């Protein structure tokens, strides 16, 4: 009965752990080429927003 | 199992049932990252890698965790989370082992989480019933081949589309059609061209 919740909970836990670990790891930013704004102009989804935020942070 | 099965799986997934033009999956990166050939190639490489590894992982989770416990109804949510986690791990791994590869793929990896083609191919591999036809072990090989074909199909279409868009930028297109409208017309014509391949296999 509880198994579906356990499986989903476990995968959510793995996702959160992987996200936190990935965030903590230093990105080699000098090697990171930002995509131009043009490439994101026709895409309004969430991940394009991430790219734009990263560009603003720089 | 003969090599014909693998050949049919690759050709079918790449050309006849192309994820973008025939199944309409992954249309956002198809339009959003196809302005330049370079970005299209980077996205294709990242999609190819995650699609193949994601398909293998989701296949194994489905047949070794979800189906034996009769909880296949949570497959979609489980696959989404598995793919999202996989992308995080892949990004971490690439950061660690190769700065060069990170430079090439890094920016495109977070985009892949929202690419429905990855989830679509993972779901299709289950729905096609390869495990029932060939057994779980050999079914995994066919599913992986099919994922490679789908990824190659995605790469082929996005690269061809980006090349056409680059040429369209220099072309004398009526003002009202410039940009997205003419791109959508081109995408439609490409889809019609792929429709002509139907029935080959």
Short mmCIF file of N, CA and C in Angstrom, two decimals, chain B residues 91-194:
data_model
loop_
_atom_site.label_atom_id
_atom_site.label_comp_id
_atom_site.label_asym_id
_atom_site.label_seq_id
_atom_site.Cartn_x
_atom_site.Cartn_y
_atom_site.Cartn_z
N UNK B 91 25.82 16.03 -15.29
CA UNK B 91 26.45 17.35 -15.24
C UNK B 91 27.61 17.35 -14.24
N UNK B 92 27.37 16.74 -13.08
CA UNK B 92 28.41 16.66 -12.05
C UNK B 92 29.63 15.89 -12.56
N UNK B 93 29.32 14.77 -13.20
CA UNK B 93 30.37 13.90 -13.72
C UNK B 93 31.21 14.64 -14.77
N UNK B 94 30.51 15.33 -15.65
CA UNK B 94 31.22 16.06 -16.71
C UNK B 94 32.06 17.19 -16.12
N UNK B 95 31.51 17.88 -15.10
CA UNK B 95 32.26 18.95 -14.44
C UNK B 95 33.58 18.41 -13.90
N UNK B 96 33.50 17.20 -13.37
CA UNK B 96 34.64 16.59 -12.70
C UNK B 96 35.68 16.08 -13.70
N UNK B 97 35.20 15.35 -14.71
CA UNK B 97 36.19 14.65 -15.56
C UNK B 97 36.71 15.47 -16.74
N UNK B 98 35.87 16.27 -17.34
CA UNK B 98 36.35 16.95 -18.56
C UNK B 98 35.78 18.35 -18.70
N UNK B 99 36.66 19.33 -18.57
CA UNK B 99 36.21 20.71 -18.75
C UNK B 99 35.86 20.97 -20.22
N UNK B 100 36.55 20.25 -21.08
CA UNK B 100 36.30 20.43 -22.51
C UNK B 100 34.88 19.97 -22.88
N UNK B 101 34.54 18.80 -22.34
CA UNK B 101 33.21 18.26 -22.60
C UNK B 101 32.14 19.14 -21.95
N UNK B 102 32.48 19.67 -20.77
CA UNK B 102 31.54 20.56 -20.07
C UNK B 102 31.30 21.82 -20.90
N UNK B 103 32.38 22.27 -21.53
CA UNK B 103 32.27 23.46 -22.38
C UNK B 103 31.32 23.17 -23.55
N UNK B 104 31.43 21.96 -24.08
CA UNK B 104 30.61 21.60 -25.24
C UNK B 104 29.17 21.30 -24.87
N UNK B 105 28.95 20.60 -23.75
CA UNK B 105 27.60 20.16 -23.41
C UNK B 105 26.96 20.93 -22.26
N UNK B 106 27.81 21.52 -21.40
CA UNK B 106 27.34 22.06 -20.12
C UNK B 106 26.08 22.89 -20.18
N UNK B 107 26.03 23.82 -21.10
CA UNK B 107 24.90 24.75 -21.13
C UNK B 107 23.62 24.07 -21.60
N UNK B 108 23.76 22.98 -22.34
CA UNK B 108 22.58 22.31 -22.89
C UNK B 108 22.01 21.25 -21.96
N UNK B 109 22.80 20.83 -20.99
CA UNK B 109 22.31 19.76 -20.11
C UNK B 109 21.09 20.17 -19.28
N UNK B 110 21.07 21.37 -18.63
CA UNK B 110 19.86 21.73 -17.88
C UNK B 110 18.62 21.83 -18.76
N UNK B 111 18.81 22.17 -20.03
CA UNK B 111 17.67 22.28 -20.95
C UNK B 111 16.99 20.93 -21.19
N UNK B 112 17.78 19.88 -21.04
CA UNK B 112 17.28 18.55 -21.38
C UNK B 112 16.19 18.07 -20.43
N UNK B 113 16.22 18.57 -19.18
CA UNK B 113 15.21 18.13 -18.20
C UNK B 113 13.81 18.43 -18.73
N UNK B 114 13.68 19.53 -19.47
CA UNK B 114 12.34 19.90 -19.98
C UNK B 114 12.12 19.40 -21.40
N UNK B 115 13.02 18.57 -21.90
CA UNK B 115 12.85 18.05 -23.25
C UNK B 115 11.98 16.80 -23.19
N UNK B 116 10.75 16.93 -23.68
CA UNK B 116 9.81 15.82 -23.55
C UNK B 116 10.18 14.65 -24.47
N UNK B 117 11.09 14.86 -25.42
CA UNK B 117 11.50 13.75 -26.28
C UNK B 117 12.18 12.65 -25.46
N UNK B 118 12.91 13.05 -24.42
CA UNK B 118 13.62 12.06 -23.58
C UNK B 118 12.59 11.17 -22.87
N UNK B 119 11.63 11.83 -22.24
CA UNK B 119 10.58 11.07 -21.53
C UNK B 119 9.75 10.26 -22.53
N UNK B 120 9.47 10.87 -23.69
CA UNK B 120 8.68 10.19 -24.71
C UNK B 120 9.33 8.90 -25.18
N UNK B 121 10.63 8.96 -25.44
CA UNK B 121 11.34 7.76 -25.92
C UNK B 121 11.38 6.69 -24.82
N UNK B 122 11.58 7.13 -23.56
CA UNK B 122 11.59 6.17 -22.44
C UNK B 122 10.23 5.46 -22.33
N UNK B 123 9.15 6.24 -22.46
CA UNK B 123 7.80 5.66 -22.39
C UNK B 123 7.51 4.75 -23.59
N UNK B 124 7.97 5.21 -24.77
CA UNK B 124 7.72 4.41 -25.99
C UNK B 124 8.42 3.06 -25.93
N UNK B 125 9.62 3.05 -25.36
CA UNK B 125 10.36 1.78 -25.24
C UNK B 125 9.59 0.77 -24.41
N UNK B 126 8.86 1.27 -23.42
CA UNK B 126 8.05 0.37 -22.60
C UNK B 126 6.79 -0.04 -23.37
N UNK B 127 6.15 0.96 -24.00
CA UNK B 127 4.88 0.71 -24.67
C UNK B 127 5.03 -0.20 -25.89
N UNK B 128 6.18 -0.15 -26.55
CA UNK B 128 6.40 -1.00 -27.73
C UNK B 128 6.45 -2.48 -27.36
N UNK B 129 6.66 -2.77 -26.07
CA UNK B 129 6.63 -4.16 -25.60
C UNK B 129 7.81 -5.01 -26.05
N UNK B 130 9.01 -4.40 -26.07
CA UNK B 130 10.20 -5.16 -26.47
C UNK B 130 10.47 -6.32 -25.51
N UNK B 131 10.19 -6.11 -24.24
CA UNK B 131 10.45 -7.16 -23.24
C UNK B 131 9.56 -8.37 -23.50
N UNK B 132 8.31 -8.12 -23.91
CA UNK B 132 7.39 -9.22 -24.18
C UNK B 132 7.82 -9.98 -25.44
N UNK B 133 8.33 -9.24 -26.43
CA UNK B 133 8.71 -9.87 -27.71
C UNK B 133 10.05 -10.61 -27.64
N UNK B 134 11.03 -10.00 -26.96
CA UNK B 134 12.38 -10.56 -27.01
C UNK B 134 12.92 -11.00 -25.64
N UNK B 135 12.15 -10.83 -24.59
CA UNK B 135 12.66 -11.09 -23.24
C UNK B 135 13.28 -9.81 -22.69
N UNK B 136 13.44 -9.74 -21.36
CA UNK B 136 13.89 -8.48 -20.75
C UNK B 136 15.32 -8.12 -21.19
N UNK B 137 16.21 -9.12 -21.24
CA UNK B 137 17.61 -8.86 -21.60
C UNK B 137 17.77 -8.36 -23.02
N UNK B 138 17.24 -9.14 -23.98
CA UNK B 138 17.37 -8.74 -25.38
C UNK B 138 16.48 -7.54 -25.69
N UNK B 139 15.38 -7.43 -24.97
CA UNK B 139 14.50 -6.27 -25.11
C UNK B 139 15.23 -4.99 -24.77
N UNK B 140 16.12 -5.08 -23.76
CA UNK B 140 16.92 -3.91 -23.37
C UNK B 140 17.82 -3.47 -24.52
N UNK B 141 18.40 -4.46 -25.22
CA UNK B 141 19.26 -4.14 -26.37
C UNK B 141 18.47 -3.44 -27.48
N UNK B 142 17.28 -3.97 -27.74
CA UNK B 142 16.44 -3.37 -28.79
C UNK B 142 16.00 -1.96 -28.37
N UNK B 143 15.62 -1.82 -27.08
CA UNK B 143 15.20 -0.50 -26.57
C UNK B 143 16.34 0.51 -26.66
N UNK B 144 17.55 0.05 -26.34
CA UNK B 144 18.72 0.94 -26.42
C UNK B 144 18.98 1.34 -27.87
N UNK B 145 18.88 0.36 -28.77
CA UNK B 145 19.07 0.65 -30.20
C UNK B 145 18.03 1.65 -30.68
N UNK B 146 16.81 1.44 -30.23
CA UNK B 146 15.73 2.35 -30.62
C UNK B 146 16.00 3.77 -30.09
N UNK B 147 16.52 3.86 -28.86
CA UNK B 147 16.84 5.17 -28.27
C UNK B 147 17.96 5.84 -29.05
N UNK B 148 18.96 5.04 -29.47
CA UNK B 148 20.06 5.60 -30.28
C UNK B 148 19.49 6.14 -31.61
N UNK B 149 18.60 5.36 -32.20
CA UNK B 149 17.97 5.80 -33.46
C UNK B 149 17.18 7.08 -33.28
N UNK B 150 16.40 7.16 -32.19
CA UNK B 150 15.60 8.35 -31.92
C UNK B 150 16.51 9.57 -31.70
N UNK B 151 17.61 9.35 -30.98
CA UNK B 151 18.55 10.45 -30.73
C UNK B 151 19.22 10.91 -32.02
N UNK B 152 19.58 9.94 -32.88
CA UNK B 152 20.18 10.30 -34.17
C UNK B 152 19.16 11.06 -35.03
N UNK B 153 17.91 10.62 -34.96
CA UNK B 153 16.85 11.31 -35.70
C UNK B 153 16.68 12.75 -35.23
N UNK B 154 16.71 12.93 -33.90
CA UNK B 154 16.62 14.28 -33.32
C UNK B 154 17.78 15.14 -33.82
N UNK B 155 18.99 14.56 -33.77
CA UNK B 155 20.19 15.30 -34.18
C UNK B 155 20.11 15.66 -35.67
N UNK B 156 19.70 14.69 -36.47
CA UNK B 156 19.61 14.93 -37.93
C UNK B 156 18.66 16.09 -38.23
N UNK B 157 17.48 16.02 -37.61
CA UNK B 157 16.45 17.02 -37.91
C UNK B 157 16.84 18.40 -37.40
N UNK B 158 17.36 18.47 -36.18
CA UNK B 158 17.69 19.78 -35.60
C UNK B 158 18.88 20.41 -36.33
N UNK B 159 19.82 19.57 -36.77
CA UNK B 159 20.96 20.11 -37.51
C UNK B 159 20.54 20.60 -38.90
N UNK B 160 19.71 19.81 -39.58
CA UNK B 160 19.22 20.21 -40.91
C UNK B 160 18.42 21.50 -40.80
N UNK B 161 17.57 21.57 -39.76
CA UNK B 161 16.72 22.74 -39.55
C UNK B 161 17.57 23.99 -39.26
N UNK B 162 18.62 23.81 -38.43
CA UNK B 162 19.47 24.96 -38.09
C UNK B 162 20.23 25.45 -39.33
N UNK B 163 20.65 24.52 -40.17
CA UNK B 163 21.35 24.92 -41.40
C UNK B 163 20.41 25.72 -42.31
N UNK B 164 19.18 25.25 -42.40
CA UNK B 164 18.20 25.98 -43.24
C UNK B 164 17.94 27.37 -42.66
N UNK B 165 17.81 27.43 -41.31
CA UNK B 165 17.53 28.74 -40.67
C UNK B 165 18.68 29.71 -40.87
N UNK B 166 19.90 29.19 -40.85
CA UNK B 166 21.06 30.07 -41.08
C UNK B 166 21.00 30.67 -42.49
N UNK B 167 20.60 29.84 -43.44
CA UNK B 167 20.50 30.35 -44.82
C UNK B 167 19.31 31.29 -44.96
N UNK B 168 18.26 31.01 -44.22
CA UNK B 168 17.07 31.87 -44.30
C UNK B 168 17.35 33.28 -43.78
N UNK B 169 18.29 33.37 -42.81
CA UNK B 169 18.62 34.69 -42.27
C UNK B 169 19.16 35.61 -43.35
N UNK B 170 19.84 35.00 -44.32
CA UNK B 170 20.43 35.81 -45.39
C UNK B 170 19.49 35.94 -46.58
N UNK B 171 18.38 35.20 -46.54
CA UNK B 171 17.47 35.20 -47.69
C UNK B 171 16.52 36.40 -47.63
N UNK B 172 15.96 36.72 -48.79
CA UNK B 172 15.03 37.85 -48.87
C UNK B 172 13.61 37.35 -48.57
N UNK B 173 13.29 37.31 -47.31
CA UNK B 173 11.99 36.79 -46.87
C UNK B 173 11.05 37.98 -46.60
N UNK B 174 9.78 37.91 -47.01
CA UNK B 174 8.85 39.01 -46.69
C UNK B 174 8.84 39.31 -45.19
N UNK B 175 8.70 40.58 -44.85
CA UNK B 175 8.84 41.02 -43.45
C UNK B 175 7.90 40.24 -42.50
N UNK B 176 6.67 40.04 -42.94
CA UNK B 176 5.69 39.37 -42.08
C UNK B 176 6.07 37.91 -41.80
N UNK B 177 6.87 37.33 -42.67
CA UNK B 177 7.23 35.91 -42.54
C UNK B 177 8.58 35.70 -41.86
N UNK B 178 9.29 36.78 -41.62
CA UNK B 178 10.65 36.63 -41.06
C UNK B 178 10.62 35.99 -39.67
N UNK B 179 11.67 35.23 -39.37
CA UNK B 179 11.81 34.65 -38.03
C UNK B 179 11.01 33.37 -37.87
N UNK B 180 10.17 33.34 -36.83
CA UNK B 180 9.44 32.11 -36.49
C UNK B 180 8.45 31.66 -37.58
N UNK B 181 7.66 32.58 -38.21
CA UNK B 181 6.69 32.09 -39.22
C UNK B 181 7.34 31.26 -40.33
N UNK B 182 8.41 31.78 -40.92
CA UNK B 182 9.05 31.02 -42.02
C UNK B 182 9.70 29.74 -41.49
N UNK B 183 10.17 29.80 -40.23
CA UNK B 183 10.77 28.59 -39.63
C UNK B 183 9.71 27.50 -39.48
N UNK B 184 8.52 27.90 -39.06
CA UNK B 184 7.45 26.90 -38.89
C UNK B 184 7.02 26.32 -40.24
N UNK B 185 7.03 27.15 -41.27
CA UNK B 185 6.69 26.64 -42.60
C UNK B 185 7.74 25.63 -43.05
N UNK B 186 9.01 25.97 -42.81
CA UNK B 186 10.10 25.04 -43.15
C UNK B 186 9.94 23.72 -42.39
N UNK B 187 9.63 23.84 -41.08
CA UNK B 187 9.44 22.63 -40.26
C UNK B 187 8.31 21.78 -40.83
N UNK B 188 7.24 22.42 -41.29
CA UNK B 188 6.10 21.71 -41.88
C UNK B 188 6.51 20.97 -43.14
N UNK B 189 7.31 21.65 -43.98
CA UNK B 189 7.76 21.01 -45.23
C UNK B 189 8.68 19.82 -44.91
N UNK B 190 9.53 20.01 -43.88
CA UNK B 190 10.41 18.90 -43.48
C UNK B 190 9.58 17.71 -42.99
N UNK B 191 8.52 18.01 -42.23
CA UNK B 191 7.66 16.93 -41.72
C UNK B 191 7.00 16.19 -42.88
N UNK B 192 6.59 16.95 -43.92
CA UNK B 192 5.99 16.31 -45.10
C UNK B 192 7.00 15.40 -45.80
N UNK B 193 8.27 15.88 -45.86
CA UNK B 193 9.31 15.07 -46.48
C UNK B 193 9.50 13.76 -45.72
N UNK B 194 9.48 13.84 -44.39
CA UNK B 194 9.64 12.62 -43.58
C UNK B 194 8.42 11.71 -43.71
#
